[in-house]
Amino acid sequence: MNRFTTRTGPALVAAASLAALTACGGGDGGSGSGSQSAGDTLTFAYDADAAPTGYDPLLYSSGQFTFFAALYDALFATAADGSIEPSLAESFENNAENTQTTLTLREGVTFADGSELTADLVKANLDRRTDETLEAYGALAPGGASEITDVQAPDPRTVVITWAAPQAEPDKNLVDTAGIIVGPDGIADPDSLETTPDGSGAYTLNEGETTRASTYTLDKNDEAWNADQWTFDTIVFNVITDAQALANAVVSGQADVATILDPQTIDLVESRQSIVSAGGTIVGFPVIDKTGANNPAFASEQARLAIGYAIDREALVEDLHPGARATTQLFPEGSTGFDESLDEEFGYDPEKAEELLAEAGLPDGFEFDYTVLGQPDEDAVAIQGQLAEVGITMNFVTATSTDQVFAAVRTDPVIFGPFAVGANPAGFIAGVVYGGFMNMQGAKEADIDASLGAALGATGDAQEQALTDLNRALTAHGWYVPVYEDFTYTGYNASKVAEPSYAGTNNYLVLSEIQPAS
């Protein structure tokens, strides 16, 4: 499959691509080898390199937290029920205006060099937010929707964060990958993180049994503050990028858990092992070039919208993805902010597409490039044909390396893949769509800006209305062209492990929740 996933990010797409993207979930990639897991070892088969640009967790987006949660701790973490739980931060308080948050830190947390967690260290971490290569800090960075303007450490256990705009639920801004705290050695020398993790997590990297891009072996640190929350003595991540090989790994018992499975392999895995899935994955086109810097046609909102009106989503789902749901919106069905009327209003209408092209001054259509590794998948081929019917030509550019595929986020006007807004849709939009790798050009749109700010600064009914407005704004201004809502699948050997849990509605697993089969 020629897809980007939210498992990596801009550092990933700049170096294995853009850290919100590593996971080309399939294709002709190689596979890591792994042995039958022992009773005290959890063996994971991963569909992408767990650490393609090294062990700085801030280079990646939230989907990579499944791996990094073992090595690092975050200020807050997503539980299996989707709730946000305190971790390195024991508690927080907001001021009356929701513009300042005071964190109280946990005591007794130590890092690889034996140093302790302090407020000064948390401040040093958050002060890295100006580094544009750190995907996880997209929303917190200058200009981000959850911008932090100041961090103070008045005493060793207290951190005071000042926001540029009200943040009614600040824990959602500092959860999982975005809230990870790197140790003092890594902060002093970030380049060292390319080869050596520096976290307070329950596991350490076994360098002797780790081969980058193939196998990562993690050994439990019984002295870690949260060691009791983790079951296995060793966790092994085997990188298996070929979809069939990934499925075979869990079917054969070579892996206890395999994620993310290609939907075409589900029947095979279910015939021998067990499956757990999470909905809410939207497959479609993030529009990267909203300013026309790479392709002048994409500066036109009408041209971007014409792409959406030209896609016959229902036909594509019926022919290629039975069980999926055709959709025109980034928010999944059942999530806060979902608006059923959008699917009708922005659904298949080739005549409308042609009208919009004419309004954009492109009556004969336009063409654009889309980079693929190997052969384009069935979705891309089908959509190419549908676009051609209204005069839009999508040219496949065959990459000669995975680096070229990842670099497409800087050169192509669109990318294509599965993305999930998860349990914190406002945070996903703020950190990825508006303030992350999907908007590296820094495009602005008043409706999106206003509704996103309202969603971040409110709770309850007011937040729900703001999320609904935000969802509509993204669709109506052509910032994202969704095609269908799909499921994320994980296979597991039920004789070895109990059913894994996703992090609420996020499409990544809570690694600490995986237990041996009873």
PDB file of N, CA, C and O in Angstrom, residues 260-298:
ATOM      1  N   ILE A 260       0.142  -2.433  12.045  1.00  0.00           N
ATOM      2  CA  ILE A 260      -1.249  -2.344  11.638  1.00  0.00           C
ATOM      3  C   ILE A 260      -1.432  -3.301  10.459  1.00  0.00           C
ATOM      4  O   ILE A 260      -0.665  -3.231   9.493  1.00  0.00           O
ATOM      5  N   LEU A 261      -2.458  -4.155  10.526  1.00  0.00           N
ATOM      6  CA  LEU A 261      -2.667  -5.134   9.465  1.00  0.00           C
ATOM      7  C   LEU A 261      -3.351  -4.506   8.260  1.00  0.00           C
ATOM      8  O   LEU A 261      -4.213  -3.643   8.397  1.00  0.00           O
ATOM      9  N   ASP A 262      -2.966  -4.971   7.087  1.00  0.00           N
ATOM     10  CA  ASP A 262      -3.666  -4.603   5.864  1.00  0.00           C
ATOM     11  C   ASP A 262      -5.042  -5.282   5.895  1.00  0.00           C
ATOM     12  O   ASP A 262      -5.135  -6.478   6.185  1.00  0.00           O
ATOM     13  N   PRO A 263      -6.130  -4.531   5.627  1.00  0.00           N
ATOM     14  CA  PRO A 263      -7.459  -5.143   5.656  1.00  0.00           C
ATOM     15  C   PRO A 263      -7.586  -6.383   4.782  1.00  0.00           C
ATOM     16  O   PRO A 263      -8.393  -7.276   5.076  1.00  0.00           O
ATOM     17  N   GLN A 264      -6.789  -6.469   3.722  1.00  0.00           N
ATOM     18  CA  GLN A 264      -6.887  -7.635   2.838  1.00  0.00           C
ATOM     19  C   GLN A 264      -6.338  -8.904   3.478  1.00  0.00           C
ATOM     20  O   GLN A 264      -6.517  -9.996   2.938  1.00  0.00           O
ATOM     21  N   THR A 265      -5.669  -8.770   4.614  1.00  0.00           N
ATOM     22  CA  THR A 265      -5.125  -9.949   5.286  1.00  0.00           C
ATOM     23  C   THR A 265      -5.954 -10.368   6.494  1.00  0.00           C
ATOM     24  O   THR A 265      -5.607 -11.324   7.190  1.00  0.00           O
ATOM     25  N   ILE A 266      -7.040  -9.665   6.770  1.00  0.00           N
ATOM     26  CA  ILE A 266      -7.820  -9.924   7.981  1.00  0.00           C
ATOM     27  C   ILE A 266      -8.382 -11.334   8.010  1.00  0.00           C
ATOM     28  O   ILE A 266      -8.342 -12.029   9.031  1.00  0.00           O
ATOM     29  N   ASP A 267      -8.945 -11.793   6.894  1.00  0.00           N
ATOM     30  CA  ASP A 267      -9.540 -13.137   6.867  1.00  0.00           C
ATOM     31  C   ASP A 267      -8.502 -14.193   7.198  1.00  0.00           C
ATOM     32  O   ASP A 267      -8.784 -15.152   7.937  1.00  0.00           O
ATOM     33  N   LEU A 268      -7.299 -14.036   6.665  1.00  0.00           N
ATOM     34  CA  LEU A 268      -6.229 -14.991   6.949  1.00  0.00           C
ATOM     35  C   LEU A 268      -5.910 -15.015   8.440  1.00  0.00           C
ATOM     36  O   LEU A 268      -5.830 -16.084   9.060  1.00  0.00           O
ATOM     37  N   VAL A 269      -5.738 -13.838   9.034  1.00  0.00           N
ATOM     38  CA  VAL A 269      -5.375 -13.783  10.446  1.00  0.00           C
ATOM     39  C   VAL A 269      -6.502 -14.338  11.314  1.00  0.00           C
ATOM     40  O   VAL A 269      -6.262 -15.116  12.250  1.00  0.00           O
ATOM     41  N   GLU A 270      -7.729 -13.986  11.002  1.00  0.00           N
ATOM     42  CA  GLU A 270      -8.860 -14.470  11.800  1.00  0.00           C
ATOM     43  C   GLU A 270      -9.038 -15.981  11.703  1.00  0.00           C
ATOM     44  O   GLU A 270      -9.597 -16.599  12.610  1.00  0.00           O
ATOM     45  N   SER A 271      -8.571 -16.585  10.620  1.00  0.00           N
ATOM     46  CA  SER A 271      -8.710 -18.036  10.475  1.00  0.00           C
ATOM     47  C   SER A 271      -7.817 -18.798  11.439  1.00  0.00           C
ATOM     48  O   SER A 271      -8.075 -19.969  11.737  1.00  0.00           O
ATOM     49  N   ARG A 272      -6.769 -18.144  11.961  1.00  0.00           N
ATOM     50  CA  ARG A 272      -5.823 -18.833  12.837  1.00  0.00           C
ATOM     51  C   ARG A 272      -5.631 -18.151  14.186  1.00  0.00           C
ATOM     52  O   ARG A 272      -5.295 -18.802  15.174  1.00  0.00           O
ATOM     53  N   GLN A 273      -5.820 -16.828  14.217  1.00  0.00           N
ATOM     54  CA  GLN A 273      -5.572 -16.078  15.434  1.00  0.00           C
ATOM     55  C   GLN A 273      -6.747 -15.144  15.699  1.00  0.00           C
ATOM     56  O   GLN A 273      -7.841 -15.360  15.177  1.00  0.00           O
ATOM     57  N   SER A 274      -6.537 -14.093  16.478  1.00  0.00           N
ATOM     58  CA  SER A 274      -7.620 -13.181  16.855  1.00  0.00           C
ATOM     59  C   SER A 274      -7.340 -11.777  16.342  1.00  0.00           C
ATOM     60  O   SER A 274      -6.201 -11.418  16.048  1.00  0.00           O
ATOM     61  N   ILE A 275      -8.421 -10.993  16.267  1.00  0.00           N
ATOM     62  CA  ILE A 275      -8.346  -9.640  15.722  1.00  0.00           C
ATOM     63  C   ILE A 275      -9.010  -8.668  16.689  1.00  0.00           C
ATOM     64  O   ILE A 275     -10.046  -8.969  17.280  1.00  0.00           O
ATOM     65  N   VAL A 276      -8.414  -7.503  16.844  1.00  0.00           N
ATOM     66  CA  VAL A 276      -9.070  -6.388  17.520  1.00  0.00           C
ATOM     67  C   VAL A 276      -8.953  -5.187  16.597  1.00  0.00           C
ATOM     68  O   VAL A 276      -7.952  -5.038  15.880  1.00  0.00           O
ATOM     69  N   SER A 277      -9.980  -4.362  16.561  1.00  0.00           N
ATOM     70  CA  SER A 277      -9.961  -3.248  15.622  1.00  0.00           C
ATOM     71  C   SER A 277     -10.510  -1.990  16.276  1.00  0.00           C
ATOM     72  O   SER A 277     -11.200  -2.039  17.296  1.00  0.00           O
ATOM     73  N   ALA A 278     -10.200  -0.867  15.654  1.00  0.00           N
ATOM     74  CA  ALA A 278     -10.726   0.435  16.076  1.00  0.00           C
ATOM     75  C   ALA A 278     -11.177   1.186  14.839  1.00  0.00           C
ATOM     76  O   ALA A 278     -10.474   1.207  13.819  1.00  0.00           O
ATOM     77  N   GLY A 279     -12.367   1.784  14.920  1.00  0.00           N
ATOM     78  CA  GLY A 279     -12.846   2.582  13.799  1.00  0.00           C
ATOM     79  C   GLY A 279     -12.266   3.980  13.855  1.00  0.00           C
ATOM     80  O   GLY A 279     -11.385   4.293  14.652  1.00  0.00           O
ATOM     81  N   GLY A 280     -12.781   4.817  12.981  1.00  0.00           N
ATOM     82  CA  GLY A 280     -12.372   6.206  13.050  1.00  0.00           C
ATOM     83  C   GLY A 280     -11.173   6.584  12.219  1.00  0.00           C
ATOM     84  O   GLY A 280     -10.671   7.700  12.331  1.00  0.00           O
ATOM     85  N   THR A 281     -10.688   5.662  11.388  1.00  0.00           N
ATOM     86  CA  THR A 281      -9.560   5.992  10.516  1.00  0.00           C
ATOM     87  C   THR A 281     -10.098   6.540   9.200  1.00  0.00           C
ATOM     88  O   THR A 281     -10.831   5.841   8.495  1.00  0.00           O
ATOM     89  N   ILE A 282      -9.757   7.768   8.882  1.00  0.00           N
ATOM     90  CA  ILE A 282     -10.226   8.409   7.655  1.00  0.00           C
ATOM     91  C   ILE A 282      -9.126   8.326   6.610  1.00  0.00           C
ATOM     92  O   ILE A 282      -8.010   8.802   6.823  1.00  0.00           O
ATOM     93  N   VAL A 283      -9.453   7.709   5.481  1.00  0.00           N
ATOM     94  CA  VAL A 283      -8.508   7.579   4.375  1.00  0.00           C
ATOM     95  C   VAL A 283      -8.828   8.656   3.348  1.00  0.00           C
ATOM     96  O   VAL A 283      -9.976   8.790   2.907  1.00  0.00           O
ATOM     97  N   GLY A 284      -7.832   9.426   2.988  1.00  0.00           N
ATOM     98  CA  GLY A 284      -8.085  10.488   2.032  1.00  0.00           C
ATOM     99  C   GLY A 284      -6.855  11.305   1.731  1.00  0.00           C
ATOM    100  O   GLY A 284      -5.726  10.889   2.013  1.00  0.00           O
ATOM    101  N   PHE A 285      -7.096  12.486   1.158  1.00  0.00           N
ATOM    102  CA  PHE A 285      -6.025  13.368   0.695  1.00  0.00           C
ATOM    103  C   PHE A 285      -5.886  14.595   1.598  1.00  0.00           C
ATOM    104  O   PHE A 285      -6.694  15.523   1.500  1.00  0.00           O
ATOM    105  N   PRO A 286      -4.894  14.659   2.452  1.00  0.00           N
ATOM    106  CA  PRO A 286      -4.569  15.950   3.059  1.00  0.00           C
ATOM    107  C   PRO A 286      -3.995  16.859   1.966  1.00  0.00           C
ATOM    108  O   PRO A 286      -3.108  16.437   1.215  1.00  0.00           O
ATOM    109  N   VAL A 287      -4.535  18.051   1.868  1.00  0.00           N
ATOM    110  CA  VAL A 287      -4.010  19.001   0.884  1.00  0.00           C
ATOM    111  C   VAL A 287      -2.841  19.731   1.535  1.00  0.00           C
ATOM    112  O   VAL A 287      -3.016  20.527   2.454  1.00  0.00           O
ATOM    113  N   ILE A 288      -1.642  19.435   1.061  1.00  0.00           N
ATOM    114  CA  ILE A 288      -0.433  20.014   1.633  1.00  0.00           C
ATOM    115  C   ILE A 288      -0.179  21.418   1.079  1.00  0.00           C
ATOM    116  O   ILE A 288       0.230  22.323   1.802  1.00  0.00           O
ATOM    117  N   ASP A 289      -0.439  21.585  -0.203  1.00  0.00           N
ATOM    118  CA  ASP A 289      -0.118  22.846  -0.889  1.00  0.00           C
ATOM    119  C   ASP A 289      -1.373  23.699  -1.018  1.00  0.00           C
ATOM    120  O   ASP A 289      -2.025  23.730  -2.061  1.00  0.00           O
ATOM    121  N   LYS A 290      -1.712  24.424   0.036  1.00  0.00           N
ATOM    122  CA  LYS A 290      -2.909  25.266   0.010  1.00  0.00           C
ATOM    123  C   LYS A 290      -2.599  26.683  -0.455  1.00  0.00           C
ATOM    124  O   LYS A 290      -3.504  27.508  -0.612  1.00  0.00           O
ATOM    125  N   THR A 291      -1.316  26.974  -0.659  1.00  0.00           N
ATOM    126  CA  THR A 291      -0.924  28.310  -1.116  1.00  0.00           C
ATOM    127  C   THR A 291      -0.564  28.340  -2.596  1.00  0.00           C
ATOM    128  O   THR A 291      -0.313  29.412  -3.144  1.00  0.00           O
ATOM    129  N   GLY A 292      -0.496  27.164  -3.227  1.00  0.00           N
ATOM    130  CA  GLY A 292      -0.099  27.118  -4.629  1.00  0.00           C
ATOM    131  C   GLY A 292       1.391  27.209  -4.850  1.00  0.00           C
ATOM    132  O   GLY A 292       1.848  27.423  -5.979  1.00  0.00           O
ATOM    133  N   ALA A 293       2.172  27.008  -3.807  1.00  0.00           N
ATOM    134  CA  ALA A 293       3.625  27.114  -3.935  1.00  0.00           C
ATOM    135  C   ALA A 293       4.202  26.020  -4.814  1.00  0.00           C
ATOM    136  O   ALA A 293       5.166  26.246  -5.558  1.00  0.00           O
ATOM    137  N   ASN A 294       3.629  24.819  -4.742  1.00  0.00           N
ATOM    138  CA  ASN A 294       4.113  23.701  -5.554  1.00  0.00           C
ATOM    139  C   ASN A 294       3.304  23.527  -6.831  1.00  0.00           C
ATOM    140  O   ASN A 294       3.832  23.092  -7.855  1.00  0.00           O
ATOM    141  N   ASN A 295       2.023  23.845  -6.765  1.00  0.00           N
ATOM    142  CA  ASN A 295       1.138  23.720  -7.917  1.00  0.00           C
ATOM    143  C   ASN A 295       0.126  24.861  -7.825  1.00  0.00           C
ATOM    144  O   ASN A 295      -0.730  24.856  -6.949  1.00  0.00           O
ATOM    145  N   PRO A 296       0.202  25.842  -8.713  1.00  0.00           N
ATOM    146  CA  PRO A 296      -0.646  27.040  -8.604  1.00  0.00           C
ATOM    147  C   PRO A 296      -2.135  26.746  -8.512  1.00  0.00           C
ATOM    148  O   PRO A 296      -2.873  27.509  -7.871  1.00  0.00           O
ATOM    149  N   ALA A 297      -2.598  25.651  -9.094  1.00  0.00           N
ATOM    150  CA  ALA A 297      -4.035  25.351  -9.065  1.00  0.00           C
ATOM    151  C   ALA A 297      -4.536  25.186  -7.641  1.00  0.00           C
ATOM    152  O   ALA A 297      -5.696  25.524  -7.330  1.00  0.00           O
ATOM    153  N   PHE A 298      -3.679  24.707  -6.744  1.00  0.00           N
ATOM    154  CA  PHE A 298      -4.133  24.398  -5.393  1.00  0.00           C
ATOM    155  C   PHE A 298      -4.299  25.629  -4.522  1.00  0.00           C
ATOM    156  O   PHE A 298      -4.833  25.534  -3.406  1.00  0.00           O
TER     157      PHE A 298
END
